[in-house]
PDB file of C-alpha atoms in Angstrom:
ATOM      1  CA  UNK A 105      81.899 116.156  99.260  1.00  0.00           C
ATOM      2  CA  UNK A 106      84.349 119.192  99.454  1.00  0.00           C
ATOM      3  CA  UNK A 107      87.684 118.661  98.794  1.00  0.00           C
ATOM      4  CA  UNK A 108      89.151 119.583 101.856  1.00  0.00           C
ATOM      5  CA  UNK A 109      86.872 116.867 103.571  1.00  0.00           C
ATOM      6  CA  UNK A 110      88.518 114.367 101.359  1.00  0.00           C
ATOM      7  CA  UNK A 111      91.904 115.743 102.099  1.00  0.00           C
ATOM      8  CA  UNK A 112      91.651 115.825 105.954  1.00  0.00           C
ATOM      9  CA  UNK A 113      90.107 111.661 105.566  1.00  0.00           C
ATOM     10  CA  UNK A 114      93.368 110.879 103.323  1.00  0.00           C
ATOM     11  CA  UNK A 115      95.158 112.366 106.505  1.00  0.00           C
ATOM     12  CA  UNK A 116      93.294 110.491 108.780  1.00  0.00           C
ATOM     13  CA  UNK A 117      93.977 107.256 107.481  1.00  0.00           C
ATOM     14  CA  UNK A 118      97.453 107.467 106.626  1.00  0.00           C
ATOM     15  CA  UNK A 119      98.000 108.595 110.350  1.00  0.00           C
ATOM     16  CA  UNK A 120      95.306 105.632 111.379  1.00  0.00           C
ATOM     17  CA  UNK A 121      97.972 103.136 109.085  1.00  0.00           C
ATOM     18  CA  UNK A 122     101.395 104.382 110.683  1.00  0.00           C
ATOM     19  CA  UNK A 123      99.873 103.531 114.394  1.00  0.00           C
ATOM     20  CA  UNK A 124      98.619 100.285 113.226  1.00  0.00           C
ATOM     21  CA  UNK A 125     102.100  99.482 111.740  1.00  0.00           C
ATOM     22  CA  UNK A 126     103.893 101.183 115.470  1.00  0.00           C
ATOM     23  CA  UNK A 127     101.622  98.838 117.453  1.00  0.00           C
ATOM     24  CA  UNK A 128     103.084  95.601 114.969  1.00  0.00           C
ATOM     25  CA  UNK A 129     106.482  96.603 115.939  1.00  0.00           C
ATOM     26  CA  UNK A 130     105.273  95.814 119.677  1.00  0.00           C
ATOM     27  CA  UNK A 131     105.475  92.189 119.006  1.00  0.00           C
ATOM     28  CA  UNK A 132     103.374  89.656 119.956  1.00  0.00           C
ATOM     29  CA  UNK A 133      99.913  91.591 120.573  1.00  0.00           C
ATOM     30  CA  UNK A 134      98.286  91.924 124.128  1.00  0.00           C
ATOM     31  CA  UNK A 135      94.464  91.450 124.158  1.00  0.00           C
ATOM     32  CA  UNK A 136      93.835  95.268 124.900  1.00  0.00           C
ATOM     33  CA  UNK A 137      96.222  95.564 121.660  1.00  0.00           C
ATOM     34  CA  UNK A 138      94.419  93.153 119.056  1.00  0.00           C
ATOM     35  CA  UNK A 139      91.319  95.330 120.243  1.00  0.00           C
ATOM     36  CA  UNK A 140      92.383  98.732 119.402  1.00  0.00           C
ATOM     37  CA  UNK A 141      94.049  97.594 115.909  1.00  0.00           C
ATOM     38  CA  UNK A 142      90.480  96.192 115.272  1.00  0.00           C
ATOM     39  CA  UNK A 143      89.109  99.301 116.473  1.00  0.00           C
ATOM     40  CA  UNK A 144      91.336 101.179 114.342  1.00  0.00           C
ATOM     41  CA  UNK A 145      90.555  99.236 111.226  1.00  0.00           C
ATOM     42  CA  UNK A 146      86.732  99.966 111.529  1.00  0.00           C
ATOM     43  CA  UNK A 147      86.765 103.388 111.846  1.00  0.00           C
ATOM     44  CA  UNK A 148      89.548 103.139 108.520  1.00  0.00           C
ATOM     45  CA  UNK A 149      87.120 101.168 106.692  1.00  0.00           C
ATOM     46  CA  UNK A 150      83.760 103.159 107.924  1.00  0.00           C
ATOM     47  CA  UNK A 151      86.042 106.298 107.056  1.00  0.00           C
ATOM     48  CA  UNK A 152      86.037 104.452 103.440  1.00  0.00           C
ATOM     49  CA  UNK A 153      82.537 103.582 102.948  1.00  0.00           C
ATOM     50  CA  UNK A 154      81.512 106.770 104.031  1.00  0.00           C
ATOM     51  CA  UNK A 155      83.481 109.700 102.237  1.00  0.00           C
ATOM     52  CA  UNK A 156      85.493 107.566  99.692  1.00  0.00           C
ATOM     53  CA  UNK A 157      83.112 105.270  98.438  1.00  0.00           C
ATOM     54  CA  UNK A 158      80.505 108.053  98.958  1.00  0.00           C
ATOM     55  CA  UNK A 159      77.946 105.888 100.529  1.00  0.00           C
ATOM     56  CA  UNK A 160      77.297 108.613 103.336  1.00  0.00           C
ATOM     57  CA  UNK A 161      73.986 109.935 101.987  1.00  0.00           C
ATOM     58  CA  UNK A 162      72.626 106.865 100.456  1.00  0.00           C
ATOM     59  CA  UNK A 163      69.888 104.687 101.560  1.00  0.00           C
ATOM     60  CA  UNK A 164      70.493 102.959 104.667  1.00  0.00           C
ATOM     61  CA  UNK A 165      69.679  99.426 102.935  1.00  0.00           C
ATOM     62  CA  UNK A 166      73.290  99.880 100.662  1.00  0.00           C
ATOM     63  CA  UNK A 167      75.074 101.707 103.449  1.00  0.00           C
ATOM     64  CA  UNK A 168      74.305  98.928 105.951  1.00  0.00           C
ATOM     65  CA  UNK A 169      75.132  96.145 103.834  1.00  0.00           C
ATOM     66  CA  UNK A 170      78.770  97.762 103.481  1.00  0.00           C
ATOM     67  CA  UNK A 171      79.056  98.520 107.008  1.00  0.00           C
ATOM     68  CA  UNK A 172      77.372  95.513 107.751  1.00  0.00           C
ATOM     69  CA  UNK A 173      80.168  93.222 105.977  1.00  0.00           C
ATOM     70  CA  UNK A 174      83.161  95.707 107.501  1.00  0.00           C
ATOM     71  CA  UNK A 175      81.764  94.948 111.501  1.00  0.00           C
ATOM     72  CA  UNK A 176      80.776  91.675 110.885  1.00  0.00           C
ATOM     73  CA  UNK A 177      83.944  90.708 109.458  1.00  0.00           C
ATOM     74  CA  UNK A 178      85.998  92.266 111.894  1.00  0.00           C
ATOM     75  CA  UNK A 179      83.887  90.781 114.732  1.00  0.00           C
ATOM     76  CA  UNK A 180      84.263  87.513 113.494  1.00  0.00           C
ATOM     77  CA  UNK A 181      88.322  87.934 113.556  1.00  0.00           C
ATOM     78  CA  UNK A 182      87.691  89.451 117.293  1.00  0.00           C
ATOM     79  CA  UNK A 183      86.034  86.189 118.368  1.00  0.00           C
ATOM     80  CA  UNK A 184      88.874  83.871 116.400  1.00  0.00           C
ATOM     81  CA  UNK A 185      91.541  86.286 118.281  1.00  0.00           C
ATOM     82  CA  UNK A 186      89.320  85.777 121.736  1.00  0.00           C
ATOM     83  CA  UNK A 187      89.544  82.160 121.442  1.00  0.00           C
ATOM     84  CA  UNK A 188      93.192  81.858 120.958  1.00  0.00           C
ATOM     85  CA  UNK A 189      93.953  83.630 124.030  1.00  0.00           C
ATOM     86  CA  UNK A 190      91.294  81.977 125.904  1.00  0.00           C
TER      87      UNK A 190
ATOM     88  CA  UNK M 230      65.905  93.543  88.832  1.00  0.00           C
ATOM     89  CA  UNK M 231      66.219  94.174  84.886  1.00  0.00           C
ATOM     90  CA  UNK M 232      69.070  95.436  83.467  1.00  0.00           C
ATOM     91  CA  UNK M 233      67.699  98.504  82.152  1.00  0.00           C
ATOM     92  CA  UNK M 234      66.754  99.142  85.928  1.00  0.00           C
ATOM     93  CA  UNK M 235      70.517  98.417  86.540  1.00  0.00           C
ATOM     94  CA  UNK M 236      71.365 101.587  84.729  1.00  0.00           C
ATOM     95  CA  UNK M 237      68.220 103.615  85.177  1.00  0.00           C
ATOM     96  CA  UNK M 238      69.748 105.735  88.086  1.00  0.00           C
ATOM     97  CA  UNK M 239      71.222 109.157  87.727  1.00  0.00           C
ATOM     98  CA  UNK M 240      75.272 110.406  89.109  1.00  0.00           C
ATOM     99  CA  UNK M 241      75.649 111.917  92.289  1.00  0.00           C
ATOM    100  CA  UNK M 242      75.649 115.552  91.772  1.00  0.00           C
ATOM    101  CA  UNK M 243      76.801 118.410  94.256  1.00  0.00           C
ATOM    102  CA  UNK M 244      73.744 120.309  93.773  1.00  0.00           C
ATOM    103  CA  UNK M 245      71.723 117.212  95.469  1.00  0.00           C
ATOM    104  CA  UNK M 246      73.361 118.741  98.804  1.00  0.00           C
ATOM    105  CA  UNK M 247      72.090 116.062 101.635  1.00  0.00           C
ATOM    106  CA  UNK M 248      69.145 114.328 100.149  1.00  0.00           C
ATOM    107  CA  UNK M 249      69.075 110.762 100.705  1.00  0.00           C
ATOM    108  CA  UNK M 250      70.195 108.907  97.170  1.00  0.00           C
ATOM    109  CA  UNK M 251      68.072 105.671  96.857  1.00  0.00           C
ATOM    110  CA  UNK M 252      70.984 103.803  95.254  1.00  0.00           C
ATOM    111  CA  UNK M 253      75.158 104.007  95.723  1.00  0.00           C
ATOM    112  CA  UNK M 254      77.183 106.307  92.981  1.00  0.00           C
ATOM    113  CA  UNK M 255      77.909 104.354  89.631  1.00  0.00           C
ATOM    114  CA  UNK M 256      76.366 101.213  87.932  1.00  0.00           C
ATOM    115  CA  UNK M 257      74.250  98.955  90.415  1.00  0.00           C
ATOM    116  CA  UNK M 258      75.791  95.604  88.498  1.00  0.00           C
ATOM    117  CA  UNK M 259      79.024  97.122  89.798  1.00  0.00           C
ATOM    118  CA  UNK M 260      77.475  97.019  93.532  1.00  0.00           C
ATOM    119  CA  UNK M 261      76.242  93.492  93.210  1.00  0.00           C
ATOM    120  CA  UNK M 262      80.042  92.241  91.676  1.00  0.00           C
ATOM    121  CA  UNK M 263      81.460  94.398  94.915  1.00  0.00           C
ATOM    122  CA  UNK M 264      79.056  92.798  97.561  1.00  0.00           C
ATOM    123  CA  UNK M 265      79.902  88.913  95.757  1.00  0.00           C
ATOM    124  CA  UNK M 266      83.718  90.282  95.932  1.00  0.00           C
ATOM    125  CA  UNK M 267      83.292  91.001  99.733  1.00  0.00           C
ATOM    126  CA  UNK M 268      81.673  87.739 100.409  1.00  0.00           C
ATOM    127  CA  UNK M 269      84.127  85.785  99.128  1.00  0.00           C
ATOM    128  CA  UNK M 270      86.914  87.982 100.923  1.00  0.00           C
ATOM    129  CA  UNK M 271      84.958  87.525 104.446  1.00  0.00           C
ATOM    130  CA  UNK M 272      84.951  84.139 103.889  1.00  0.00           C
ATOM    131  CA  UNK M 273      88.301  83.656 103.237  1.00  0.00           C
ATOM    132  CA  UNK M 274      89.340  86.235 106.432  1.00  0.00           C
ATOM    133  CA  UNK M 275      87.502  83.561 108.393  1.00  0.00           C
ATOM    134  CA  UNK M 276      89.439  80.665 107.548  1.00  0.00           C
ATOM    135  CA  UNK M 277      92.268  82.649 107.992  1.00  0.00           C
ATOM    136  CA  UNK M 278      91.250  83.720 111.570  1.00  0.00           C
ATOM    137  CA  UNK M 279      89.717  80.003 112.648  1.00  0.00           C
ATOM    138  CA  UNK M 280      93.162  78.253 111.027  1.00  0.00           C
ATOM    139  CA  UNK M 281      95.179  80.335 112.795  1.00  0.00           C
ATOM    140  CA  UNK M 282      93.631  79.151 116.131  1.00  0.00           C
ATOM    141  CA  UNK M 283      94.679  75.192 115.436  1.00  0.00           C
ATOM    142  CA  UNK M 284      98.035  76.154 114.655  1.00  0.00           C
ATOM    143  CA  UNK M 285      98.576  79.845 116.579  1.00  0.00           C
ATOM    144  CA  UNK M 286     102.655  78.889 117.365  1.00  0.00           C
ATOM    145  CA  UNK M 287     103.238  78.489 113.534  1.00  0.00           C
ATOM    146  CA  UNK M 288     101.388  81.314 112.547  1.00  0.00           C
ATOM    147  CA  UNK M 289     103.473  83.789 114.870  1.00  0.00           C
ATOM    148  CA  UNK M 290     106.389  82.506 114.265  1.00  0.00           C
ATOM    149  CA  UNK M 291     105.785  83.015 110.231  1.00  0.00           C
ATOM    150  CA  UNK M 292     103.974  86.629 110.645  1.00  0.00           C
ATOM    151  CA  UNK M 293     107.479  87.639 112.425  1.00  0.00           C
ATOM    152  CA  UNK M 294     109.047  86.804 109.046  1.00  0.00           C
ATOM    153  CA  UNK M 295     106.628  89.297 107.118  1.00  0.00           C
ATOM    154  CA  UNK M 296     107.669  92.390 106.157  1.00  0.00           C
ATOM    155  CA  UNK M 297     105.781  94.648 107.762  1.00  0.00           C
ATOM    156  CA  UNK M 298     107.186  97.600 106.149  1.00  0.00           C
ATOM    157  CA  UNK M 299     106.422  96.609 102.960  1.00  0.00           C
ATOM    158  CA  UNK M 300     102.294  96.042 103.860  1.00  0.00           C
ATOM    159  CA  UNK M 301     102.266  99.177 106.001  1.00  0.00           C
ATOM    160  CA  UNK M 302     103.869 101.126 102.301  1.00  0.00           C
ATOM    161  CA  UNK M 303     101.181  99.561 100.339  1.00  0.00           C
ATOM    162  CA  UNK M 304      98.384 100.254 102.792  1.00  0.00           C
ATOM    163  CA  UNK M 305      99.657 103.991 102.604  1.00  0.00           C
ATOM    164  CA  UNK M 306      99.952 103.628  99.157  1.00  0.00           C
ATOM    165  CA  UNK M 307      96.283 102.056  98.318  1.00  0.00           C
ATOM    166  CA  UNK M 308      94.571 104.747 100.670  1.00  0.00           C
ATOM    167  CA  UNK M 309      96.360 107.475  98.515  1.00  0.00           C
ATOM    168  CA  UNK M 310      94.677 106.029  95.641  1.00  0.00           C
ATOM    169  CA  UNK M 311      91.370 105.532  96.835  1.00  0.00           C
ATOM    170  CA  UNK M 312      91.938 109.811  97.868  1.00  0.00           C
ATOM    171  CA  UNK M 313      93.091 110.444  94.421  1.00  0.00           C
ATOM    172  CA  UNK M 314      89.839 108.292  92.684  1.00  0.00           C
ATOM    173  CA  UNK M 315      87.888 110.623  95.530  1.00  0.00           C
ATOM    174  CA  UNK M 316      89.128 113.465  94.361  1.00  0.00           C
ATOM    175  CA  UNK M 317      89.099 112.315  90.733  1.00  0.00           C
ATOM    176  CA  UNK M 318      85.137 112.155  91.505  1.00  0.00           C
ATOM    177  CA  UNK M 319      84.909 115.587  93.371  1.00  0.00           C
ATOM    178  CA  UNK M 320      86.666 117.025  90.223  1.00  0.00           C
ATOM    179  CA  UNK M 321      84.974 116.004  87.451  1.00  0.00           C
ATOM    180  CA  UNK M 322      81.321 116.710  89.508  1.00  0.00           C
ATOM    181  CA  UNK M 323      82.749 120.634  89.258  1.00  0.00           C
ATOM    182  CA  UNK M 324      83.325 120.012  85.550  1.00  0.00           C
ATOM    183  CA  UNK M 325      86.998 120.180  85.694  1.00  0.00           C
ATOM    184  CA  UNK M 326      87.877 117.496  83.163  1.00  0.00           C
ATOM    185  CA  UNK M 327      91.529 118.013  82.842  1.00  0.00           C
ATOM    186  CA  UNK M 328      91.765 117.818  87.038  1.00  0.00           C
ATOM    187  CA  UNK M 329      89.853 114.801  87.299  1.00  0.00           C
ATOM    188  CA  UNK M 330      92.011 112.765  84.909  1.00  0.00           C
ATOM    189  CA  UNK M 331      94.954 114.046  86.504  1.00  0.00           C
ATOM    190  CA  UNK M 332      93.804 111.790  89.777  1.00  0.00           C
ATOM    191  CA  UNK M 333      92.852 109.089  88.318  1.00  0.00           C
ATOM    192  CA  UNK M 334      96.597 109.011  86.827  1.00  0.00           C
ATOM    193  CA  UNK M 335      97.725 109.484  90.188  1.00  0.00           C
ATOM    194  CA  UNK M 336      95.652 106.731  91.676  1.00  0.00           C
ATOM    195  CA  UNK M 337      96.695 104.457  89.087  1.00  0.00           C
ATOM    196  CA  UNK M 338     100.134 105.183  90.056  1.00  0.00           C
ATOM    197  CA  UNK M 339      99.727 104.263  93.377  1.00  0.00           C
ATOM    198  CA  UNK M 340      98.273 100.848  92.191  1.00  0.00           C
ATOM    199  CA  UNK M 341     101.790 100.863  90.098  1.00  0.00           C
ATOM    200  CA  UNK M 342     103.632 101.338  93.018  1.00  0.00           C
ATOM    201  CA  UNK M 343     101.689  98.654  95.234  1.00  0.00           C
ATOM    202  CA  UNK M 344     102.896  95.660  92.390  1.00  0.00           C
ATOM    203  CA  UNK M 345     106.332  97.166  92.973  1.00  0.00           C
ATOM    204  CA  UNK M 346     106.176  97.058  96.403  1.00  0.00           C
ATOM    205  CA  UNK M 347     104.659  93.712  96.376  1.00  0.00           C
ATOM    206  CA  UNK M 348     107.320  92.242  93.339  1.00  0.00           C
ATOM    207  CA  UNK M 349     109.860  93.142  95.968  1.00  0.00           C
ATOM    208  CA  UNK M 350     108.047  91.262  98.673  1.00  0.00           C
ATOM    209  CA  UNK M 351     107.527  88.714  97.289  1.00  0.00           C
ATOM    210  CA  UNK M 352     110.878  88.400  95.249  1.00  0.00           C
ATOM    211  CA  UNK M 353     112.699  88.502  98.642  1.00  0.00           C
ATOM    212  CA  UNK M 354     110.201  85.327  99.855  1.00  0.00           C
ATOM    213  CA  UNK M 355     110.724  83.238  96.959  1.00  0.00           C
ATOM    214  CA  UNK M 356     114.460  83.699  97.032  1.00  0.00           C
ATOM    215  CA  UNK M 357     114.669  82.360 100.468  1.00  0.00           C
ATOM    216  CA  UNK M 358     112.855  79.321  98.984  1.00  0.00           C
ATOM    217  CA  UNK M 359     109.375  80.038 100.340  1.00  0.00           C
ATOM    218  CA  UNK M 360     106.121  79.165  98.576  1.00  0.00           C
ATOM    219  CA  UNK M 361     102.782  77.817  98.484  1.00  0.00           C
ATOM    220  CA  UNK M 362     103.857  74.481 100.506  1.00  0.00           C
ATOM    221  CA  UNK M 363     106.436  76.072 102.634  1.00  0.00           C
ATOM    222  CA  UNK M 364     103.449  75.844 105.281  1.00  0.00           C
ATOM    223  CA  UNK M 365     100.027  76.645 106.202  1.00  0.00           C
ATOM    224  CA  UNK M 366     100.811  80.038 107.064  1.00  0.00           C
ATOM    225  CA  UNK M 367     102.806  80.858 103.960  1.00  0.00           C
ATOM    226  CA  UNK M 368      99.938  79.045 101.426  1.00  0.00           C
ATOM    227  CA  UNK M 369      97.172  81.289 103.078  1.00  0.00           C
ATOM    228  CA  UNK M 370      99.883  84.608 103.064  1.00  0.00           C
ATOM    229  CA  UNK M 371     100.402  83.971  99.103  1.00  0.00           C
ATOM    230  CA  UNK M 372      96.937  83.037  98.337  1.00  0.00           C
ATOM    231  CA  UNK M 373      95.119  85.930 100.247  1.00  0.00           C
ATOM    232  CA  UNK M 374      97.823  88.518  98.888  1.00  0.00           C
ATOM    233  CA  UNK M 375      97.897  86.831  95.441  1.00  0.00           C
ATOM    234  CA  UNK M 376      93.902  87.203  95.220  1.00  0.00           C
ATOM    235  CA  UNK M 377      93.814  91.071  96.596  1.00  0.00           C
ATOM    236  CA  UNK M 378      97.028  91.932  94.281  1.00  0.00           C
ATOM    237  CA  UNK M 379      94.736  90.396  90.921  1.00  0.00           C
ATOM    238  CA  UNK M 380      92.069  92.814  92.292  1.00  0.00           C
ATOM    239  CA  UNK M 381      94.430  96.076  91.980  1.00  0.00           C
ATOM    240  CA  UNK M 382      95.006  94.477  88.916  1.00  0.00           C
ATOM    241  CA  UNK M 383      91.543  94.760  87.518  1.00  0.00           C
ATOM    242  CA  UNK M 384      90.871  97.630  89.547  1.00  0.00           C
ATOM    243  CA  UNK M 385      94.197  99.377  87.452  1.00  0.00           C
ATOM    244  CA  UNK M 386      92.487  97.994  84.141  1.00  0.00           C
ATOM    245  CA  UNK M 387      89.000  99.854  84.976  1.00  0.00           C
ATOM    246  CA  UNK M 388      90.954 103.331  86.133  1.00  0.00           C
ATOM    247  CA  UNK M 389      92.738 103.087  82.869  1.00  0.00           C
ATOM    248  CA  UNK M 390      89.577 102.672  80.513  1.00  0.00           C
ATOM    249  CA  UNK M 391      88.165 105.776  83.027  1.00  0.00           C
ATOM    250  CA  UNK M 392      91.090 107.844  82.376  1.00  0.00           C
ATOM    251  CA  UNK M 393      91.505 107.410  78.787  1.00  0.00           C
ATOM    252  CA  UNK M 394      87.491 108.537  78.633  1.00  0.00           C
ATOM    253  CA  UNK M 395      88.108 111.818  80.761  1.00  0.00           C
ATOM    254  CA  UNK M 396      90.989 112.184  78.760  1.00  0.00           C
ATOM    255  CA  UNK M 397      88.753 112.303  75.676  1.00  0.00           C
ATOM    256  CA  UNK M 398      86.536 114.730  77.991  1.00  0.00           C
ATOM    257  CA  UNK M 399      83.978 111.925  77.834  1.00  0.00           C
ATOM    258  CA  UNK M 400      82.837 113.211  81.554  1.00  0.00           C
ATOM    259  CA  UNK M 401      81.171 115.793  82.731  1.00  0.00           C
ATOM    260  CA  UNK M 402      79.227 117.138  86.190  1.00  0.00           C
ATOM    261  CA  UNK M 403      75.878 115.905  84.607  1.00  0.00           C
ATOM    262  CA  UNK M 404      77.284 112.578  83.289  1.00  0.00           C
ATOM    263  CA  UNK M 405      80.282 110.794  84.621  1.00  0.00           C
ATOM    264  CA  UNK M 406      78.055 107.205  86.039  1.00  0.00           C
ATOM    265  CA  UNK M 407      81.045 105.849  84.170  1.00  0.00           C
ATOM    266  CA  UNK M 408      83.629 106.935  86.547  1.00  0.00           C
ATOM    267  CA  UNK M 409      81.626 106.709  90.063  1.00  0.00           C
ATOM    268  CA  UNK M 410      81.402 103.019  88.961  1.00  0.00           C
ATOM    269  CA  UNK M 411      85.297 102.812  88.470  1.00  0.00           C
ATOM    270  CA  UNK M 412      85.774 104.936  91.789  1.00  0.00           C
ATOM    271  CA  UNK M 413      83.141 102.173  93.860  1.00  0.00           C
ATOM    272  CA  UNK M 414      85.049  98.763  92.622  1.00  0.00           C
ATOM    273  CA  UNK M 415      88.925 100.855  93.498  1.00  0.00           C
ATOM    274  CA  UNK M 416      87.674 101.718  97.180  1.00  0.00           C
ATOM    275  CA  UNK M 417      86.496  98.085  97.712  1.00  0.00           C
ATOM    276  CA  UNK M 418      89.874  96.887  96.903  1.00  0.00           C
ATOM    277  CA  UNK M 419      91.173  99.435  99.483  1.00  0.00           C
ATOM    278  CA  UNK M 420      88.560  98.618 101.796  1.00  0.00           C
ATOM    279  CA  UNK M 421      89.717  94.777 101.707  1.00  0.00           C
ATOM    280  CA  UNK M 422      93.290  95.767 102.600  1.00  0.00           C
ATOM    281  CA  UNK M 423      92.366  98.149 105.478  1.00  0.00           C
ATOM    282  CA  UNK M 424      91.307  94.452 107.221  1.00  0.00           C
ATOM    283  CA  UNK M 425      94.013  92.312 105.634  1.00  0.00           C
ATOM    284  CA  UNK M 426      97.008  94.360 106.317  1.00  0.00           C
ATOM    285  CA  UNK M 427      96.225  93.854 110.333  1.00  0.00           C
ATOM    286  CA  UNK M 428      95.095  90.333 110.230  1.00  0.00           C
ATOM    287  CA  UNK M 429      98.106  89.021 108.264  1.00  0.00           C
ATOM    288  CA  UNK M 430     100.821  91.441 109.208  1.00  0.00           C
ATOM    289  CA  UNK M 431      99.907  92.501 112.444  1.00  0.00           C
ATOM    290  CA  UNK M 432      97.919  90.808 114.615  1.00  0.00           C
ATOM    291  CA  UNK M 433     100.069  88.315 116.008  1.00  0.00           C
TER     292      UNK M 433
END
């Protein structure tokens, strides 16, 4: 993994961090809101998995089980989030 | 799986360009104390998320009394070290020794600077008389931060044993399993509080 790779990820997900943080200020989150902080968080964590934790070029069985746990996870706190507005 | 199959695997090496490693950088026992760390985290996001539905009034009225700040400063600040362990990795795989404990310094830094961050936090709850029973909110706030700050903890501990090895220029671009195994179990405690900062501080 070059360096500058790395570097532009670190970027990335500090940027990814200060617009989760601006959409908090909002207050109480819309629906439309709760799904783009969710959407935000996987592409933080796949960002993670991928090019920190290096697990980019590894077998699919180790990657999936990663990514696996980061979607499932946040889909479950989707549906919770559904059902409270519902 | 035996456990000299555990350790049977070789580093993750630049000059393996894109092939397909059968197994993830550092020791597998590592992988299988990550994936039971995870678990219990996802179960513990789920109670969270389901609680939160039986009670959502109390729970938004509480999250307004976070400090958002503060998780936002630690979320920058744990991403910074899981770049620093990165580049701690990238270094030492191009031999530079010296470089690559440098990093992990820095990363351990930033775990430094999370406890601060999180002293403060909660310093500034407990003065206001706020603890486990304050409510339901508050016990699963302290409990889920509580367990993810003990995991910097440990995470600190490993990056120090790694650091004091590269200092001793115990790792090299043909052998540093030692340190990819550090690196994985730092990024999963980063990778926890990419979803907890949100769900506790955020989402409301």
């Amino acid at each position: 993994m070059g360096v500058h790779f790395l570097n532009v990820i670190w970027v990335a997900l500090m940027v990814a961090t200060v617009l989760t943080w601006l959409i908090g200020k909002t207050g109480e989150l819309s629906t439309a809101m709760v799904v783009a902080v969710l959407v935000i968080s996987a592409v933080k964590g796949w960002l993670i998995i991928y090019d920190f934790m290096a697990l980019r070029r590894v077998r699919l069985l180790w990657r999936g089980l990663v990514l696996g746990w980061l979607l499932l996870t946040l889909s479950i706190i989707l549906l919770a989030y559904w059902l409270g507005i519902k | 799986m035996t456990a000299q199959a555990l350790h049977q695997h070789q580093p993750h090496r630049p000059e393996d360009g894109h092939k397909l490693h059968g197994y993830p950088p550092g020791d597998l026992a590592i992988w299988v104390f990550i994936l039971a760390e995870l678990g219990a985290f996802f179960v513990l996001f789920t109670v969270y998320a389901f609680t939160r539905l039986k009670h959502l009034q109390l729970f938004a009225e509480m999250q307004r009394t976070l400090d958002s700040d503060a998780g936002m400063i630690n979320t920058l600040l744990l991403i910074t070290g899981s770049w620093c362990v990165a580049r701690a990795v990238a270094a030492i795989k191009r031999n530079h020794c010296r470089a690559s404990a440098h990093w992990l310094l820095a990363a351990i830094g930033s775990g430094v600077g999370f406890l601060i961050v999180k002293y403060f936090e909660y310093g500034a709850k407990f003065a206001a008389g706020i603890n486990l029973d304050t409510n339901l909110f508050y016990t699963f706030y302290i409990a889920l931060t509580a367990f993810h700050a003990m995991h910097v903890v440990l995470g600190m501990a490993i990056l120090l044993l790694v650091w004091k090895k590269a200092m001793a220029g115990g790792y090299s671009a043909q052998d540093h399993h030692g340190m990819e195994t550090g690196a994985s179990y730092w990024h999963m405690v980063d990778l926890v509080w990419i979803i907890l900062f949100p769900l506790v501080y955020v989402m409301r």
